[in-house]
Amino acid sequence: MSRNEVPASVKDERLIKKRRDQMIKGAVTLFKEKGFHRTTTREIAKAAGFSIGTLYEYIRKKEDVLYLVCDSIYDQVQDRLQQAINTKEGSIESLRLAIDYYFRVMDDMQDEVLVMYQEAKSLSKEDLPYVLKKELEMVGMFEKVIESCVKKGALQLPKKQIELVAHNIFVQGQMWGFRRWALRKLYTLEEYIDLQTELLLKGIDKGE
């Protein structure tokens, strides 16, 4: 499934990226504070540091900004995970490291994660499937890590359980962002990672 690029009247690709990065940063702050529907394109332009006229050189409508925000968030997370997660090692330690790294990425991007949970429902019917497909691709990375553990005998899990555990890891990482108002009163990030990892491994460690 592919998604057409958001059209821009400007042709300079480097300038398009620069302006859209500014737009995304400003929009995340506004969407977190006010929500997508209550935020105006004029406010997004101001937060990005340019005029409303300049804004419309890089997008067609406000919904394009939300798409760019969601697309950028998932691209950043996916790029960072691909650089750090070993999907082929097949050890419990590699699974622990993958969980630890992912949770720390979620801590770094907690504002973006919160916006995703609040506003993804406002994506158009064309954009939502594309963005959700990106999420499933990231869940798939954890499936590969767990599958490698199964292949090398570190874990014993059927396919359905592998898929569910991968989804659990993904949501538990994001939960640090959208439940932070409660979780930060109870745990440090390190405590949260350790406790969630131990609970997860106790539930799936059937190899012993």
PDB file of C-alpha atoms in Angstrom:
ATOM      1  CA  MET A   1       0.000   0.000   0.000  1.00  0.00           C
ATOM      2  CA  SER A   2       1.467   3.345  -0.986  1.00  0.00           C
ATOM      3  CA  ARG A   3       0.473   6.908  -0.346  1.00  0.00           C
ATOM      4  CA  ASN A   4       0.873   9.799  -2.775  1.00  0.00           C
ATOM      5  CA  GLU A   5       3.211  12.518  -1.625  1.00  0.00           C
ATOM      6  CA  VAL A   6       1.627  15.676  -0.231  1.00  0.00           C
ATOM      7  CA  PRO A   7       2.004  18.124  -3.153  1.00  0.00           C
ATOM      8  CA  ALA A   8       3.999  21.326  -2.776  1.00  0.00           C
ATOM      9  CA  SER A   9       4.269  24.272  -5.150  1.00  0.00           C
ATOM     10  CA  VAL A  10       7.950  24.625  -4.195  1.00  0.00           C
ATOM     11  CA  LYS A  11      10.337  22.357  -6.135  1.00  0.00           C
ATOM     12  CA  ASP A  12      13.439  22.516  -3.926  1.00  0.00           C
ATOM     13  CA  GLU A  13      13.375  19.188  -2.042  1.00  0.00           C
ATOM     14  CA  ARG A  14      15.746  20.384   0.692  1.00  0.00           C
ATOM     15  CA  LEU A  15      13.614  23.462   1.322  1.00  0.00           C
ATOM     16  CA  ILE A  16      10.447  21.347   1.365  1.00  0.00           C
ATOM     17  CA  LYS A  17      11.987  19.090   4.024  1.00  0.00           C
ATOM     18  CA  LYS A  18      13.205  22.033   6.088  1.00  0.00           C
ATOM     19  CA  ARG A  19       9.853  23.853   6.038  1.00  0.00           C
ATOM     20  CA  ARG A  20       7.859  20.701   6.708  1.00  0.00           C
ATOM     21  CA  ASP A  21      10.098  19.761   9.634  1.00  0.00           C
ATOM     22  CA  GLN A  22       9.411  23.224  11.101  1.00  0.00           C
ATOM     23  CA  MET A  23       5.705  22.732  10.433  1.00  0.00           C
ATOM     24  CA  ILE A  24       5.660  19.292  12.080  1.00  0.00           C
ATOM     25  CA  LYS A  25       7.464  20.536  15.197  1.00  0.00           C
ATOM     26  CA  GLY A  26       5.039  23.422  15.624  1.00  0.00           C
ATOM     27  CA  ALA A  27       2.014  21.251  14.901  1.00  0.00           C
ATOM     28  CA  VAL A  28       2.966  18.601  17.490  1.00  0.00           C
ATOM     29  CA  THR A  29       3.040  21.267  20.214  1.00  0.00           C
ATOM     30  CA  LEU A  30      -0.298  22.724  19.124  1.00  0.00           C
ATOM     31  CA  PHE A  31      -2.048  19.389  18.652  1.00  0.00           C
ATOM     32  CA  LYS A  32      -0.897  18.286  22.102  1.00  0.00           C
ATOM     33  CA  GLU A  33      -2.255  21.481  23.715  1.00  0.00           C
ATOM     34  CA  LYS A  34      -5.427  22.109  21.687  1.00  0.00           C
ATOM     35  CA  GLY A  35      -6.121  19.050  19.584  1.00  0.00           C
ATOM     36  CA  PHE A  36      -6.158  18.837  15.797  1.00  0.00           C
ATOM     37  CA  HIS A  37      -9.658  20.217  15.228  1.00  0.00           C
ATOM     38  CA  ARG A  38      -9.213  23.296  17.420  1.00  0.00           C
ATOM     39  CA  THR A  39      -5.858  24.199  15.866  1.00  0.00           C
ATOM     40  CA  THR A  40      -5.928  26.523  12.837  1.00  0.00           C
ATOM     41  CA  THR A  41      -3.532  26.534   9.895  1.00  0.00           C
ATOM     42  CA  ARG A  42      -2.657  30.131  10.795  1.00  0.00           C
ATOM     43  CA  GLU A  43      -1.539  28.957  14.260  1.00  0.00           C
ATOM     44  CA  ILE A  44       0.526  26.175  12.696  1.00  0.00           C
ATOM     45  CA  ALA A  45       2.217  28.672  10.370  1.00  0.00           C
ATOM     46  CA  LYS A  46       2.996  31.005  13.277  1.00  0.00           C
ATOM     47  CA  ALA A  47       4.404  28.161  15.395  1.00  0.00           C
ATOM     48  CA  ALA A  48       6.545  27.084  12.433  1.00  0.00           C
ATOM     49  CA  GLY A  49       7.903  30.614  12.031  1.00  0.00           C
ATOM     50  CA  PHE A  50       6.453  31.638   8.677  1.00  0.00           C
ATOM     51  CA  SER A  51       3.336  33.155   7.114  1.00  0.00           C
ATOM     52  CA  ILE A  52       0.083  31.415   6.232  1.00  0.00           C
ATOM     53  CA  GLY A  53       0.886  32.061   2.580  1.00  0.00           C
ATOM     54  CA  THR A  54       4.193  30.264   2.898  1.00  0.00           C
ATOM     55  CA  LEU A  55       2.463  27.367   4.691  1.00  0.00           C
ATOM     56  CA  TYR A  56       0.203  26.764   1.695  1.00  0.00           C
ATOM     57  CA  GLU A  57       3.222  26.481  -0.582  1.00  0.00           C
ATOM     58  CA  TYR A  58       3.994  23.189   1.204  1.00  0.00           C
ATOM     59  CA  ILE A  59       0.536  21.707   1.904  1.00  0.00           C
ATOM     60  CA  ARG A  60      -2.991  21.883   0.478  1.00  0.00           C
ATOM     61  CA  LYS A  61      -5.069  21.611   3.664  1.00  0.00           C
ATOM     62  CA  LYS A  62      -4.758  21.190   7.426  1.00  0.00           C
ATOM     63  CA  GLU A  63      -5.281  17.415   7.161  1.00  0.00           C
ATOM     64  CA  ASP A  64      -2.004  17.252   5.203  1.00  0.00           C
ATOM     65  CA  VAL A  65      -0.190  18.575   8.272  1.00  0.00           C
ATOM     66  CA  LEU A  66      -1.643  15.801  10.451  1.00  0.00           C
ATOM     67  CA  TYR A  67      -0.593  13.209   7.895  1.00  0.00           C
ATOM     68  CA  LEU A  68       2.933  14.657   7.763  1.00  0.00           C
ATOM     69  CA  VAL A  69       3.109  14.602  11.580  1.00  0.00           C
ATOM     70  CA  CYS A  70       2.033  10.940  11.799  1.00  0.00           C
ATOM     71  CA  ASP A  71       4.228   9.884   8.875  1.00  0.00           C
ATOM     72  CA  SER A  72       7.260  11.635  10.347  1.00  0.00           C
ATOM     73  CA  ILE A  73       6.772  10.091  13.795  1.00  0.00           C
ATOM     74  CA  TYR A  74       6.624   6.554  12.451  1.00  0.00           C
ATOM     75  CA  ASP A  75       9.554   7.139  10.088  1.00  0.00           C
ATOM     76  CA  GLN A  76      11.721   8.401  12.964  1.00  0.00           C
ATOM     77  CA  VAL A  77      10.816   5.498  15.233  1.00  0.00           C
ATOM     78  CA  GLN A  78      11.278   2.924  12.478  1.00  0.00           C
ATOM     79  CA  ASP A  79      14.651   4.332  11.411  1.00  0.00           C
ATOM     80  CA  ARG A  80      15.956   4.288  14.976  1.00  0.00           C
ATOM     81  CA  LEU A  81      14.726   0.744  15.606  1.00  0.00           C
ATOM     82  CA  GLN A  82      16.217  -0.575  12.368  1.00  0.00           C
ATOM     83  CA  GLN A  83      19.611   0.833  13.329  1.00  0.00           C
ATOM     84  CA  ALA A  84      19.641  -0.694  16.802  1.00  0.00           C
ATOM     85  CA  ILE A  85      17.564  -3.876  16.905  1.00  0.00           C
ATOM     86  CA  ASN A  86      19.138  -7.206  15.958  1.00  0.00           C
ATOM     87  CA  THR A  87      16.316  -9.340  14.534  1.00  0.00           C
ATOM     88  CA  LYS A  88      18.526 -12.383  13.847  1.00  0.00           C
ATOM     89  CA  GLU A  89      20.581 -13.030  17.006  1.00  0.00           C
ATOM     90  CA  GLY A  90      17.881 -15.144  18.629  1.00  0.00           C
ATOM     91  CA  SER A  91      18.824 -14.747  22.290  1.00  0.00           C
ATOM     92  CA  ILE A  92      16.794 -13.585  25.285  1.00  0.00           C
ATOM     93  CA  GLU A  93      19.379 -10.846  25.752  1.00  0.00           C
ATOM     94  CA  SER A  94      18.737  -9.539  22.215  1.00  0.00           C
ATOM     95  CA  LEU A  95      15.024  -9.419  23.026  1.00  0.00           C
ATOM     96  CA  ARG A  96      15.734  -7.553  26.275  1.00  0.00           C
ATOM     97  CA  LEU A  97      17.901  -5.041  24.424  1.00  0.00           C
ATOM     98  CA  ALA A  98      15.245  -4.529  21.734  1.00  0.00           C
ATOM     99  CA  ILE A  99      12.598  -3.808  24.378  1.00  0.00           C
ATOM    100  CA  ASP A 100      14.943  -1.500  26.303  1.00  0.00           C
ATOM    101  CA  TYR A 101      15.896   0.500  23.216  1.00  0.00           C
ATOM    102  CA  TYR A 102      12.321   0.806  21.960  1.00  0.00           C
ATOM    103  CA  PHE A 103      11.020   2.010  25.336  1.00  0.00           C
ATOM    104  CA  ARG A 104      13.759   4.655  25.442  1.00  0.00           C
ATOM    105  CA  VAL A 105      12.816   5.853  21.952  1.00  0.00           C
ATOM    106  CA  MET A 106       9.234   6.143  23.177  1.00  0.00           C
ATOM    107  CA  ASP A 107      10.463   8.221  26.121  1.00  0.00           C
ATOM    108  CA  ASP A 108      12.367  10.529  23.751  1.00  0.00           C
ATOM    109  CA  MET A 109       9.258  10.968  21.581  1.00  0.00           C
ATOM    110  CA  GLN A 110       6.536  10.954  24.229  1.00  0.00           C
ATOM    111  CA  ASP A 111       4.866  14.170  23.021  1.00  0.00           C
ATOM    112  CA  GLU A 112       4.667  12.776  19.489  1.00  0.00           C
ATOM    113  CA  VAL A 113       3.279   9.471  20.790  1.00  0.00           C
ATOM    114  CA  LEU A 114       0.586  11.333  22.724  1.00  0.00           C
ATOM    115  CA  VAL A 115      -0.436  13.281  19.611  1.00  0.00           C
ATOM    116  CA  MET A 116      -0.593  10.035  17.616  1.00  0.00           C
ATOM    117  CA  TYR A 117      -3.003   8.475  20.089  1.00  0.00           C
ATOM    118  CA  GLN A 118      -5.142  11.585  20.344  1.00  0.00           C
ATOM    119  CA  GLU A 119      -5.325  12.552  16.692  1.00  0.00           C
ATOM    120  CA  ALA A 120      -4.744   9.559  14.391  1.00  0.00           C
ATOM    121  CA  LYS A 121      -8.527   9.085  14.251  1.00  0.00           C
ATOM    122  CA  SER A 122      -8.728  12.428  12.417  1.00  0.00           C
ATOM    123  CA  LEU A 123      -6.653  11.178   9.469  1.00  0.00           C
ATOM    124  CA  SER A 124      -8.517  10.843   6.184  1.00  0.00           C
ATOM    125  CA  LYS A 125      -9.769   7.438   5.056  1.00  0.00           C
ATOM    126  CA  GLU A 126      -6.995   7.449   2.455  1.00  0.00           C
ATOM    127  CA  ASP A 127      -4.207   8.291   4.901  1.00  0.00           C
ATOM    128  CA  LEU A 128      -5.160   6.183   7.929  1.00  0.00           C
ATOM    129  CA  PRO A 129      -4.489   2.737   6.359  1.00  0.00           C
ATOM    130  CA  TYR A 130      -1.071   3.901   5.154  1.00  0.00           C
ATOM    131  CA  VAL A 131      -0.059   5.157   8.604  1.00  0.00           C
ATOM    132  CA  LEU A 132      -1.386   2.043  10.361  1.00  0.00           C
ATOM    133  CA  LYS A 133       0.562  -0.139   7.921  1.00  0.00           C
ATOM    134  CA  LYS A 134       3.739   1.569   9.104  1.00  0.00           C
ATOM    135  CA  GLU A 135       2.828   0.710  12.684  1.00  0.00           C
ATOM    136  CA  LEU A 136       2.336  -2.945  11.773  1.00  0.00           C
ATOM    137  CA  GLU A 137       5.755  -2.976  10.094  1.00  0.00           C
ATOM    138  CA  MET A 138       7.321  -1.909  13.396  1.00  0.00           C
ATOM    139  CA  VAL A 139       5.381  -4.577  15.290  1.00  0.00           C
ATOM    140  CA  GLY A 140       6.780  -6.971  12.679  1.00  0.00           C
ATOM    141  CA  MET A 141      10.322  -6.108  13.787  1.00  0.00           C
ATOM    142  CA  PHE A 142       9.561  -7.446  17.254  1.00  0.00           C
ATOM    143  CA  GLU A 143       7.948 -10.525  15.719  1.00  0.00           C
ATOM    144  CA  LYS A 144      11.230 -11.222  13.925  1.00  0.00           C
ATOM    145  CA  VAL A 145      13.243 -10.848  17.140  1.00  0.00           C
ATOM    146  CA  ILE A 146      10.930 -13.306  18.930  1.00  0.00           C
ATOM    147  CA  GLU A 147      10.837 -15.702  15.974  1.00  0.00           C
ATOM    148  CA  SER A 148      14.649 -15.809  16.018  1.00  0.00           C
ATOM    149  CA  CYS A 149      14.518 -16.714  19.717  1.00  0.00           C
ATOM    150  CA  VAL A 150      12.101 -19.546  18.906  1.00  0.00           C
ATOM    151  CA  LYS A 151      14.229 -20.835  16.012  1.00  0.00           C
ATOM    152  CA  LYS A 152      17.327 -20.960  18.231  1.00  0.00           C
ATOM    153  CA  GLY A 153      15.507 -22.642  21.113  1.00  0.00           C
ATOM    154  CA  ALA A 154      15.552 -19.726  23.539  1.00  0.00           C
ATOM    155  CA  LEU A 155      11.745 -19.607  23.569  1.00  0.00           C
ATOM    156  CA  GLN A 156       8.891 -21.959  22.721  1.00  0.00           C
ATOM    157  CA  LEU A 157       5.920 -20.059  21.311  1.00  0.00           C
ATOM    158  CA  PRO A 158       3.378 -20.721  18.546  1.00  0.00           C
ATOM    159  CA  LYS A 159       2.885 -18.149  15.788  1.00  0.00           C
ATOM    160  CA  LYS A 160      -0.255 -16.594  17.300  1.00  0.00           C
ATOM    161  CA  GLN A 161       1.485 -15.982  20.605  1.00  0.00           C
ATOM    162  CA  ILE A 162       4.531 -14.491  18.861  1.00  0.00           C
ATOM    163  CA  GLU A 163       2.258 -11.986  17.127  1.00  0.00           C
ATOM    164  CA  LEU A 164       0.454 -11.077  20.350  1.00  0.00           C
ATOM    165  CA  VAL A 165       3.675 -10.638  22.341  1.00  0.00           C
ATOM    166  CA  ALA A 166       5.010  -8.322  19.617  1.00  0.00           C
ATOM    167  CA  HIS A 167       1.862  -6.194  19.852  1.00  0.00           C
ATOM    168  CA  ASN A 168       2.128  -6.179  23.670  1.00  0.00           C
ATOM    169  CA  ILE A 169       5.709  -4.859  23.516  1.00  0.00           C
ATOM    170  CA  PHE A 170       4.689  -2.167  21.053  1.00  0.00           C
ATOM    171  CA  VAL A 171       1.763  -0.928  23.140  1.00  0.00           C
ATOM    172  CA  GLN A 172       3.642  -1.138  26.459  1.00  0.00           C
ATOM    173  CA  GLY A 173       6.309   1.137  25.015  1.00  0.00           C
ATOM    174  CA  GLN A 174       3.753   3.660  23.790  1.00  0.00           C
ATOM    175  CA  MET A 175       1.927   3.467  27.122  1.00  0.00           C
ATOM    176  CA  TRP A 176       4.882   5.214  28.764  1.00  0.00           C
ATOM    177  CA  GLY A 177       3.911   8.228  26.647  1.00  0.00           C
ATOM    178  CA  PHE A 178       0.134   8.299  26.824  1.00  0.00           C
ATOM    179  CA  ARG A 179      -0.084   7.156  30.491  1.00  0.00           C
ATOM    180  CA  ARG A 180       2.873   9.159  31.715  1.00  0.00           C
ATOM    181  CA  TRP A 181       0.671  11.349  33.936  1.00  0.00           C
ATOM    182  CA  ALA A 182       0.170   8.265  36.138  1.00  0.00           C
ATOM    183  CA  LEU A 183       3.243   6.116  35.463  1.00  0.00           C
ATOM    184  CA  ARG A 184       5.847   8.783  36.199  1.00  0.00           C
ATOM    185  CA  LYS A 185       4.459   9.076  39.734  1.00  0.00           C
ATOM    186  CA  LEU A 186       5.173   5.390  40.300  1.00  0.00           C
ATOM    187  CA  TYR A 187       8.295   4.507  38.302  1.00  0.00           C
ATOM    188  CA  THR A 188      11.450   5.885  36.775  1.00  0.00           C
ATOM    189  CA  LEU A 189      11.933   4.974  33.119  1.00  0.00           C
ATOM    190  CA  GLU A 190      14.489   2.341  34.118  1.00  0.00           C
ATOM    191  CA  GLU A 191      12.102   0.788  36.652  1.00  0.00           C
ATOM    192  CA  TYR A 192       9.306   0.746  34.083  1.00  0.00           C
ATOM    193  CA  ILE A 193      11.510  -0.961  31.496  1.00  0.00           C
ATOM    194  CA  ASP A 194      12.788  -3.552  33.983  1.00  0.00           C
ATOM    195  CA  LEU A 195       9.344  -4.397  35.388  1.00  0.00           C
ATOM    196  CA  GLN A 196       7.614  -4.618  32.013  1.00  0.00           C
ATOM    197  CA  THR A 197      10.431  -6.752  30.611  1.00  0.00           C
ATOM    198  CA  GLU A 198      10.358  -9.147  33.570  1.00  0.00           C
ATOM    199  CA  LEU A 199       6.576  -9.498  33.390  1.00  0.00           C
ATOM    200  CA  LEU A 200       6.773 -10.148  29.672  1.00  0.00           C
ATOM    201  CA  LEU A 201       9.518 -12.744  29.954  1.00  0.00           C
ATOM    202  CA  LYS A 202       7.783 -14.557  32.832  1.00  0.00           C
ATOM    203  CA  GLY A 203       4.739 -14.871  30.639  1.00  0.00           C
ATOM    204  CA  ILE A 204       6.544 -16.308  27.618  1.00  0.00           C
ATOM    205  CA  ASP A 205       9.579 -18.163  28.988  1.00  0.00           C
ATOM    206  CA  LYS A 206       8.450 -21.714  28.315  1.00  0.00           C
ATOM    207  CA  GLY A 207      11.786 -23.014  27.247  1.00  0.00           C
ATOM    208  CA  GLU A 208      12.902 -24.044  30.695  1.00  0.00           C
TER     209      GLU A 208
END
